[in-house]
Tab-separated table of C-alpha atoms and ligand atoms in Angstrom:
chain	number	residue	atom	x	y	z
A	1	MET	CA	142.303	148.949	81.807
A	2	SER	CA	138.678	150.125	82.189
A	3	SER	CA	139.112	152.646	79.329
A	4	ALA	CA	141.092	150.207	77.118
A	5	PRO	CA	139.340	148.759	74.060
A	6	ARG	CA	137.632	145.510	75.058
A	7	PRO	CA	137.696	142.272	73.031
A	8	VAL	CA	134.566	141.292	71.112
A	9	VAL	CA	133.899	137.544	70.882
A	10	ALA	CA	131.122	135.140	69.886
A	11	ASN	CA	129.716	131.975	71.424
A	12	ALA	CA	128.957	128.765	69.529
A	13	ALA	CA	125.499	130.110	68.623
A	14	GLY	CA	127.097	133.138	66.983
A	15	GLU	CA	125.967	135.573	69.707
A	16	ILE	CA	128.435	138.459	69.911
A	17	THR	CA	129.479	140.145	73.148
A	18	ASP	CA	132.338	142.160	74.640
A	19	VAL	CA	134.606	140.889	77.441
A	20	ALA	CA	135.167	143.201	80.417
A	21	GLY	CA	138.569	143.327	82.133
A	22	LEU	CA	140.659	142.415	79.083
A	23	ARG	CA	142.274	144.455	76.322
A	24	ALA	CA	141.437	143.809	72.658
A	25	ALA	CA	144.138	142.448	70.350
A	26	ALA	CA	144.676	142.937	66.623
A	27	ARG	CA	146.845	141.358	63.975
A	28	ALA	CA	148.946	142.413	60.975
A	29	GLY	CA	150.591	139.548	59.100
A	30	ASP	CA	151.646	137.246	61.931
A	31	ASP	CA	152.237	140.090	64.423
A	32	VAL	CA	149.717	140.407	67.269
A	33	PHE	CA	149.480	143.627	69.312
A	34	PRO	CA	147.025	145.556	71.527
A	35	LEU	CA	144.489	147.740	69.701
A	36	GLU	CA	145.362	151.408	70.168
A	37	PRO	CA	142.489	153.834	70.860
A	38	ASP	CA	144.035	156.436	68.528
A	39	ASP	CA	143.503	154.121	65.519
A	40	LEU	CA	139.814	153.501	66.273
A	41	VAL	CA	136.678	154.874	64.677
A	42	PRO	CA	133.068	153.876	65.391
A	43	LEU	CA	132.019	150.867	63.324
A	44	PRO	CA	130.870	152.408	59.997
A	45	ASP	CA	127.210	152.058	59.014
A	46	SER	CA	126.599	149.015	56.779
A	47	SER	CA	129.530	147.082	58.289
A	48	ARG	CA	128.907	143.434	59.082
A	49	LEU	CA	130.179	141.532	62.112
A	50	MET	CA	131.209	137.919	61.452
A	51	PHE	CA	132.261	135.145	63.816
A	52	LEU	CA	135.125	133.027	62.572
A	53	PRO	CA	134.713	129.246	62.855
A	54	GLY	CA	137.691	127.278	64.187
A	55	ARG	CA	139.404	130.441	65.440
A	56	THR	CA	139.904	131.256	69.125
A	57	PRO	CA	140.136	134.999	69.914
A	58	LEU	CA	143.297	136.507	71.421
A	59	ALA	CA	143.281	139.249	74.076
A	60	TYR	CA	145.532	140.776	76.740
A	61	GLU	CA	145.319	140.487	80.523
A	62	ARG	CA	145.996	143.691	82.477
A	63	GLY	CA	149.727	144.561	82.157
A	64	ALA	CA	150.507	141.516	79.982
A	65	SER	CA	152.726	141.854	76.920
A	66	THR	CA	151.766	138.536	75.331
A	67	PRO	CA	148.197	137.722	74.336
A	68	GLU	CA	146.215	134.779	75.653
A	69	ALA	CA	143.614	132.683	73.831
A	70	LEU	CA	140.036	132.967	75.147
A	71	ASP	CA	139.237	129.260	75.000
A	72	GLY	CA	135.596	128.413	74.435
A	73	ALA	CA	134.908	131.601	72.441
A	74	LEU	CA	135.045	132.298	68.700
A	75	ALA	CA	136.934	135.209	67.133
A	76	VAL	CA	134.894	138.044	65.595
A	77	ALA	CA	135.812	140.352	62.700
A	78	ALA	CA	134.179	143.285	60.915
A	79	PHE	CA	133.625	143.470	57.169
A	80	LEU	CA	133.776	147.166	56.300
A	81	PRO	CA	131.713	148.867	53.595
A	82	PRO	CA	133.445	150.205	50.459
A	83	GLY	CA	135.377	153.409	51.060
A	84	TRP	CA	137.006	152.272	54.327
A	85	THR	CA	140.587	150.963	54.583
A	86	ALA	CA	141.413	148.578	57.450
A	87	PHE	CA	144.512	149.139	59.607
A	88	SER	CA	144.615	145.727	61.323
A	89	LEU	CA	142.885	142.362	61.336
A	90	SER	CA	141.107	140.135	63.824
A	91	ALA	CA	143.606	138.350	66.096
A	92	PHE	CA	143.006	134.652	66.711
A	93	ARG	CA	144.593	131.244	67.163
A	94	ARG	CA	143.690	129.041	64.211
A	95	GLU	CA	142.652	125.597	65.421
A	96	THR	CA	143.759	122.532	63.476
A	97	ASP	CA	140.272	121.804	62.106
A	98	ALA	CA	139.589	125.429	61.065
A	99	PRO	CA	137.965	125.746	57.625
A	100	LEU	CA	139.275	128.228	55.058
A	101	LEU	CA	137.493	131.562	55.533
A	102	PRO	CA	135.363	132.891	52.657
A	103	LEU	CA	136.534	135.863	50.578
A	104	TYR	CA	136.080	138.809	52.958
A	105	ALA	CA	138.510	141.158	54.727
A	106	TYR	CA	138.594	140.339	58.454
A	107	THR	CA	139.098	143.696	60.180
A	108	ALA	CA	139.707	143.773	63.949
A	109	VAL	CA	136.723	144.951	65.986
A	110	CYS	CA	136.463	145.919	69.663
A	111	TRP	CA	134.115	147.570	72.172
A	112	HIS	CA	135.261	151.048	73.183
A	113	LYS	CA	133.478	153.944	74.894
A	114	GLY	CA	130.123	152.184	74.679
A	115	ARG	CA	130.153	151.151	71.010
A	116	PHE	CA	131.766	148.853	68.481
A	117	CYS	CA	134.928	150.361	67.008
A	118	VAL	CA	137.371	149.361	64.266
A	119	PRO	CA	140.917	150.415	63.307
A	120	ALA	CA	140.212	151.995	59.915
A	121	ARG	CA	140.115	155.214	57.902
A	122	ARG	CA	137.583	156.434	55.368
A	123	VAL	CA	139.434	157.086	52.113
A	124	ASP	CA	136.477	157.810	49.810
A	125	ASP	CA	133.160	159.504	50.554
A	126	ASP	CA	131.603	159.008	47.107
A	127	PRO	CA	128.106	157.653	47.888
A	128	LYS	CA	127.881	155.481	44.766
A	129	HIS	CA	127.872	152.208	46.715
A	130	ASP	CA	126.001	153.410	49.835
A	131	PRO	CA	123.219	150.869	50.538
A	132	GLU	CA	120.699	153.602	51.461
A	133	SER	CA	120.811	154.952	47.909
A	134	PHE	CA	119.479	151.672	46.444
A	135	SER	CA	115.855	150.531	46.350
A	136	THR	CA	115.457	146.843	45.497
A	137	ALA	CA	111.936	147.388	44.167
A	138	GLU	CA	113.131	150.158	41.848
A	139	ILE	CA	116.059	148.056	40.600
A	140	GLU	CA	113.747	145.076	39.904
A	141	LYS	CA	111.428	147.379	37.946
A	142	ARG	CA	114.247	148.879	35.876
A	143	VAL	CA	115.799	145.464	35.134
A	144	ALA	CA	112.421	144.198	33.919
A	145	GLU	CA	111.940	147.302	31.742
A	146	LEU	CA	115.351	147.064	30.101
A	147	ARG	CA	115.081	143.318	29.579
A	148	ALA	CA	111.686	143.812	27.900
A	149	ARG	CA	113.116	146.565	25.688
A	150	PHE	CA	116.162	144.500	24.631
A	151	PRO	CA	115.019	140.860	24.985
A	152	HIS	CA	117.859	139.513	22.816
A	153	ASN	CA	120.636	141.336	24.741
A	154	ARG	CA	122.604	138.781	26.798
A	155	LEU	CA	124.643	141.480	28.579
A	156	ILE	CA	121.497	143.138	29.907
A	157	ALA	CA	120.253	139.731	31.086
A	158	HIS	CA	123.605	138.932	32.721
A	159	HIS	CA	124.124	142.287	34.480
A	160	GLY	CA	120.428	142.527	35.390
A	161	THR	CA	119.454	139.083	36.610
A	162	ARG	CA	122.755	137.862	37.959
A	163	CYS	CA	124.851	140.929	38.872
A	164	ALA	CA	122.212	143.462	39.979
A	165	LEU	CA	119.576	141.162	41.480
A	166	GLU	CA	121.320	137.918	42.480
A	167	TRP	CA	124.733	139.241	43.597
A	168	GLY	CA	123.677	142.795	44.546
A	169	CYS	CA	126.575	144.396	42.628
A	170	PRO	CA	126.247	148.188	43.139
A	171	ASN	CA	127.837	149.024	39.775
A	172	ALA	CA	125.333	146.783	37.977
A	173	GLN	CA	122.478	148.275	40.013
A	174	ASN	CA	123.663	151.752	39.027
A	175	LEU	CA	123.573	150.663	35.378
A	176	PHE	CA	119.833	149.991	35.710
A	177	LEU	CA	119.317	153.144	37.806
A	178	GLN	CA	121.127	154.977	34.978
A	179	ARG	CA	123.643	156.866	37.099
A	180	TRP	CA	127.397	156.992	37.802
A	181	GLU	CA	129.656	154.026	36.980
A	182	ALA	CA	128.176	151.079	35.076
A	183	PRO	CA	129.787	147.726	34.169
A	184	ILE	CA	130.327	145.935	30.890
A	185	ALA	CA	131.808	142.434	31.206
A	186	VAL	CA	133.470	140.980	28.119
A	187	SER	CA	136.004	138.279	29.013
A	188	ARG	CA	135.447	134.677	30.065
A	189	ALA	CA	139.157	133.900	30.450
A	190	CYS	CA	142.062	135.184	32.513
A	191	ASN	CA	145.822	134.998	32.212
A	192	ALA	CA	146.324	134.980	35.995
A	193	VAL	CA	145.172	132.617	38.749
A	194	CYS	CA	144.819	134.914	41.733
A	195	LEU	CA	144.617	133.152	45.070
A	196	ALA	CA	141.459	135.066	46.067
A	197	CYS	CA	139.916	135.582	42.612
A	198	ILE	CA	136.266	136.550	43.130
A	199	SER	CA	135.064	135.192	39.783
A	200	GLU	CA	136.609	131.710	39.718
A	201	GLN	CA	137.857	129.341	42.420
A	202	PRO	CA	138.793	125.671	42.226
A	203	GLY	CA	136.244	123.418	43.921
A	204	ASP	CA	138.460	122.548	46.906
A	205	THR	CA	139.020	126.104	48.180
A	206	VAL	CA	136.313	128.694	48.896
A	207	PRO	CA	133.229	129.677	46.874
A	208	SER	CA	133.784	132.608	44.518
A	209	PRO	CA	131.126	135.263	45.232
A	210	GLN	CA	130.476	135.647	41.486
A	211	THR	CA	130.967	133.517	38.393
A	212	ARG	CA	132.320	134.547	35.020
A	213	ILE	CA	130.258	135.702	32.103
A	214	GLU	CA	129.536	132.683	29.874
A	215	PHE	CA	129.408	134.323	26.444
A	216	LEU	CA	131.275	136.815	24.284
A	217	PRO	CA	129.076	139.880	23.811
A	218	THR	CA	128.751	141.579	20.445
A	219	VAL	CA	129.515	145.251	19.839
A	220	GLU	CA	125.757	145.788	19.321
A	221	GLU	CA	124.969	144.342	22.746
A	222	ILE	CA	127.600	146.623	24.300
A	223	LEU	CA	126.207	149.687	22.519
A	224	GLU	CA	122.657	148.982	23.717
A	225	ILE	CA	123.936	149.286	27.297
A	226	ALA	CA	126.619	151.902	26.881
A	227	LEU	CA	124.976	154.575	24.757
A	228	PRO	CA	121.839	155.309	26.847
A	229	HIS	CA	123.992	155.308	29.995
A	230	LEU	CA	126.669	157.615	28.619
A	231	GLU	CA	124.120	159.980	27.079
A	232	ASN	CA	121.836	160.276	30.124
A	233	ALA	CA	123.507	159.261	33.415
A	234	PRO	CA	124.918	161.868	35.807
A	235	ARG	CA	128.709	161.472	36.195
A	236	ALA	CA	128.444	158.768	33.550
A	237	MET	CA	131.113	156.071	33.304
A	238	ILE	CA	131.270	152.771	31.481
A	239	SER	CA	133.813	150.341	32.941
A	240	PHE	CA	135.213	147.281	31.216
A	241	GLY	CA	136.679	144.764	33.655
A	242	GLN	CA	134.291	143.562	36.351
A	243	GLY	CA	134.120	141.048	39.191
A	244	CYS	CA	132.004	138.744	37.005
A	245	GLU	CA	134.618	138.178	34.324
A	246	GLY	CA	138.243	137.282	33.684
A	247	GLU	CA	140.819	139.706	32.263
A	248	PRO	CA	139.310	142.248	29.820
A	249	LEU	CA	142.614	142.852	27.999
A	250	LEU	CA	142.226	139.328	26.585
A	251	GLN	CA	139.276	140.817	24.646
A	252	ALA	CA	141.083	144.031	23.696
A	253	GLU	CA	139.994	143.790	20.040
A	254	LEU	CA	136.322	143.706	21.032
A	255	ILE	CA	136.760	146.601	23.481
A	256	ASP	CA	138.630	148.554	20.792
A	257	ARG	CA	135.728	148.161	18.339
A	258	ALA	CA	133.171	149.006	21.040
A	259	ILE	CA	135.007	152.169	22.107
A	260	ARG	CA	135.306	153.402	18.512
A	261	ALA	CA	131.602	152.715	17.909
A	262	ILE	CA	130.625	154.527	21.120
A	263	ARG	CA	132.764	157.559	20.356
A	264	ALA	CA	131.331	157.740	16.835
A	265	VAL	CA	127.987	158.535	18.513
A	266	THR	CA	128.751	160.422	21.721
A	267	SER	CA	131.671	162.178	23.389
A	268	ARG	CA	129.814	162.274	26.717
A	269	GLY	CA	130.942	160.276	29.765
A	270	THR	CA	134.080	158.381	30.774
A	271	LEU	CA	135.297	155.127	29.218
A	272	HIS	CA	137.264	153.187	31.793
A	273	LEU	CA	139.120	149.869	32.080
A	274	ASN	CA	139.773	147.790	35.236
A	275	THR	CA	142.593	145.369	34.453
A	276	ASN	CA	145.518	143.361	35.753
A	277	GLY	CA	147.716	145.374	33.381
A	278	SER	CA	149.179	142.305	31.708
A	279	ARG	CA	149.289	143.637	28.110
A	280	PRO	CA	150.925	147.071	27.696
A	281	ASP	CA	150.522	146.867	23.907
A	282	ALA	CA	146.750	146.457	24.304
A	283	VAL	CA	146.568	149.373	26.765
A	284	GLU	CA	148.233	151.583	24.140
A	285	LYS	CA	145.796	150.479	21.435
A	286	LEU	CA	142.768	151.114	23.651
A	287	ALA	CA	144.099	154.570	24.492
A	288	ASP	CA	144.331	155.277	20.758
A	289	ALA	CA	140.740	154.073	20.346
A	290	GLY	CA	139.472	156.566	22.932
A	291	LEU	CA	139.794	154.990	26.399
A	292	ASP	CA	139.903	157.689	29.094
A	293	SER	CA	141.165	155.966	32.229
A	294	VAL	CA	142.631	152.718	33.480
A	295	ARG	CA	142.893	151.095	36.897
A	296	VAL	CA	145.479	148.373	37.413
A	297	SER	CA	145.017	145.889	40.261
A	298	LEU	CA	147.914	144.586	42.282
A	299	ASN	CA	148.470	143.223	45.771
A	300	SER	CA	152.057	144.434	45.928
A	301	ALA	CA	154.495	146.773	44.207
A	302	ARG	CA	157.135	144.024	44.464
A	303	ALA	CA	157.357	141.043	42.108
A	304	GLU	CA	158.305	138.828	45.101
A	305	ALA	CA	154.867	139.322	46.667
A	306	TYR	CA	152.877	139.928	43.459
A	307	THR	CA	153.823	136.701	41.705
A	308	PRO	CA	152.835	134.132	44.376
A	309	TYR	CA	149.431	135.837	44.747
A	310	TYR	CA	148.549	136.596	41.093
A	311	ARG	CA	150.254	133.484	39.686
A	312	PRO	CA	150.453	135.098	36.204
A	313	ARG	CA	150.489	132.549	33.381
A	314	THR	CA	151.380	134.507	30.267
A	315	TYR	CA	152.922	137.715	31.596
A	316	ALA	CA	155.214	138.994	34.336
A	317	PHE	CA	155.158	141.768	36.912
A	318	ALA	CA	157.280	143.910	34.561
A	319	ASP	CA	154.310	143.968	32.129
A	320	VAL	CA	152.108	145.460	34.857
A	321	THR	CA	154.448	148.383	35.404
A	322	ALA	CA	154.888	148.730	31.619
A	323	SER	CA	151.092	149.017	31.251
A	324	LEU	CA	151.018	151.791	33.828
A	325	ARG	CA	153.817	153.636	32.023
A	326	ALA	CA	152.019	153.162	28.686
A	327	ALA	CA	148.797	154.559	30.154
A	328	ARG	CA	150.603	157.616	31.424
A	329	ALA	CA	152.472	158.143	28.140
A	330	LYS	CA	149.143	158.034	26.284
A	331	GLY	CA	147.623	160.622	28.631
A	332	LEU	CA	145.158	158.303	30.387
A	333	PHE	CA	144.162	158.894	33.996
A	334	SER	CA	145.761	155.890	35.689
A	335	SER	CA	145.197	154.488	39.157
A	336	LEU	CA	146.173	151.525	41.300
A	337	ASN	CA	143.657	149.149	42.794
A	338	TYR	CA	146.084	148.478	45.647
A	339	LEU	CA	144.799	145.362	47.390
A	340	SER	CA	145.818	146.245	50.915
A	341	PHE	CA	146.570	143.786	53.676
A	342	PRO	CA	148.001	144.867	57.058
A	343	GLY	CA	151.290	143.074	57.576
A	344	VAL	CA	152.164	142.970	53.852
A	345	THR	CA	151.220	146.397	52.478
A	346	ASP	CA	152.561	148.368	55.441
A	347	ARG	CA	156.144	147.043	55.525
A	348	VAL	CA	159.052	149.384	54.781
A	349	ASP	CA	160.235	147.454	51.705
A	350	GLU	CA	156.713	147.524	50.267
A	351	ALA	CA	156.308	151.260	51.019
A	352	GLU	CA	159.585	152.001	49.254
A	353	ALA	CA	158.557	149.888	46.246
A	354	LEU	CA	155.160	151.591	46.098
A	355	GLU	CA	156.783	155.024	46.158
A	356	ARG	CA	159.130	153.986	43.324
A	357	LEU	CA	156.165	152.658	41.338
A	358	VAL	CA	154.189	155.886	41.772
A	359	ARG	CA	157.213	157.960	40.773
A	360	GLU	CA	158.116	155.830	37.725
A	361	THR	CA	154.608	155.337	36.345
A	362	GLY	CA	153.014	158.683	37.209
A	363	VAL	CA	149.798	157.116	38.507
A	364	ARG	CA	147.423	159.768	39.744
A	365	MET	CA	145.419	157.788	42.271
A	366	ILE	CA	145.695	154.911	44.735
A	367	GLN	CA	142.539	153.026	45.648
A	368	TRP	CA	143.304	151.540	49.065
A	369	ARG	CA	140.993	148.532	48.861
A	370	ASN	CA	141.030	145.810	51.497
A	371	LEU	CA	142.115	142.441	50.140
A	372	ASN	CA	139.344	139.916	50.742
A	373	VAL	CA	141.143	136.732	51.752
A	374	ASP	CA	141.662	134.332	54.648
A	375	PRO	CA	144.675	135.947	56.418
A	376	ASP	CA	146.574	132.688	56.994
A	377	TRP	CA	145.895	131.429	53.458
A	378	TYR	CA	147.390	134.647	52.103
A	379	ALA	CA	150.414	134.572	54.425
A	380	ASP	CA	151.068	130.932	53.521
A	381	ALA	CA	150.868	131.734	49.783
A	382	LEU	CA	153.338	134.613	50.095
A	383	GLY	CA	155.665	132.454	52.156
A	384	ARG	CA	156.062	135.208	54.768
A	385	GLU	CA	158.942	136.355	52.560
A	386	SER	CA	159.280	139.940	53.812
A	387	ARG	CA	160.937	140.477	57.187
A	388	SER	CA	161.051	144.228	56.667
A	389	PRO	CA	159.851	146.338	59.644
A	390	ARG	CA	156.132	147.149	59.749
A	391	LEU	CA	155.094	150.816	59.644
A	392	GLY	CA	151.382	150.298	60.292
A	393	MET	CA	148.700	151.135	57.728
A	394	SER	CA	147.930	154.540	59.240
A	395	ALA	CA	151.593	155.601	59.094
A	396	LEU	CA	151.877	154.214	55.559
A	397	LEU	CA	148.962	156.305	54.301
A	398	ASP	CA	150.437	159.385	55.975
A	399	ARG	CA	153.880	158.675	54.524
A	400	VAL	CA	152.575	158.281	50.963
A	401	ARG	CA	150.426	161.400	51.354
A	402	THR	CA	153.485	163.387	52.441
A	403	ALA	CA	155.653	162.004	49.618
A	404	PHE	CA	153.003	162.686	46.930
A	405	PRO	CA	150.773	165.618	47.946
A	406	GLU	CA	149.021	165.609	44.531
A	407	LEU	CA	148.268	161.893	44.504
A	408	ARG	CA	144.579	161.179	44.880
A	409	PHE	CA	143.492	158.639	47.551
A	410	GLY	CA	140.170	156.834	47.233
A	411	TYR	CA	138.256	153.623	46.707
A	412	PHE	CA	136.160	154.232	43.578
A	413	ASN	CA	136.929	155.139	39.967
A	414	PRO	CA	136.392	158.887	39.480
A	415	PRO	CA	134.662	160.131	36.295
A	416	ALA	CA	136.684	162.356	33.968
A	417	GLU	CA	134.983	165.544	35.216
A	418	ASP	CA	136.811	164.991	38.547
A	419	TRP	CA	140.316	164.882	37.083
A	420	ARG	CA	140.313	166.717	33.708
B	501	SF4	S1	143.273	138.985	37.397
B	501	SF4	FE1	141.137	139.230	38.112
B	501	SF4	S2	139.924	137.691	36.982
B	501	SF4	FE2	142.114	137.157	36.747
B	501	SF4	S3	142.488	135.639	38.363
B	501	SF4	FE3	143.050	137.664	39.178
B	501	SF4	S4	141.173	138.422	40.223
B	501	SF4	FE4	140.559	136.693	38.882
């Protein structure tokens, strides 16, 4: 037991400590199990530890096969930086008065061999969101410069003041630092009502970390951002579809005109779209206009789990797969933003559906991004509908890697120079 991973808990003041003599537990879906040393890595730099109000941590006594609740303590979880995929979640007993947790992913954390450790794997080592490559003073200076140069441009004001400075969005900050992937938000509305949407939440749930853009930009406003970035930035990308907007395909006509205007001036850089994939016809039109790549977000490759989470209003899961097929047929680089959640993503039926989806749509990349959601809220929304055996996230990644040796794994959108 002395070499087993130890539980990490918090007291009412939020002070975090490990507990000697017990073994740390983890959770996937509703399953609780001991944390295995083989799954652990040292807590990545830039992770955050959070204590979870109204949640009592679970742990194992020596030789016990069922966990016990550590009454009087609060559960602790780790929020991992981008690029890391979680294998299991913090294990706790939810008390009756527990508030809904804000929109983070609650990765299990333990104390092992003298340091904090987490069950996770790094799937992308692109540094484009690494905190050490951002200087707040430099970003403030660049935002002020660009705002002074284009005082009428509402997109520059939105991505500068709100996204880059208020919300600390790395893509928006990279726009002002003129490097890598930069955002352009266009759509106020969405045709889905995702449970854990980060841009809009009803007042009685949790705060959304961002809010939606409040205006429809003009092509001229888009060009004033896009052209200098595409012409000058290293590994330049412009991405439509951001966390501060609804669904960009609802503004496909505007994006179409913007892409054609951009490509009339420069062929440099990558034009990319992040979308829910709800309109295959619009994906085809944007490909004809000059779009290079598309990333489709989904929490599941099965309609049974997709629909209760996305709650699509004007489309169906079949449109999502049709969009991926359309992207492939038009020669776009297509990827999945696969919103991963241990206990849903790593079940056999889901793995089989994912493999079918990859085969049928020819996607070239999976971004294994952790779904930011209260675990019980998510399980309740899905109705715990799958009883298929659980593989474990680590085994799932290995299985998909073996089935598709050419398939790219990652977390970020790659520029065209990486895949052409
Ligand atoms: S598709 Fe995107 S913008 Fe629309 S509800 Fe879902 S997360 Fe929010």
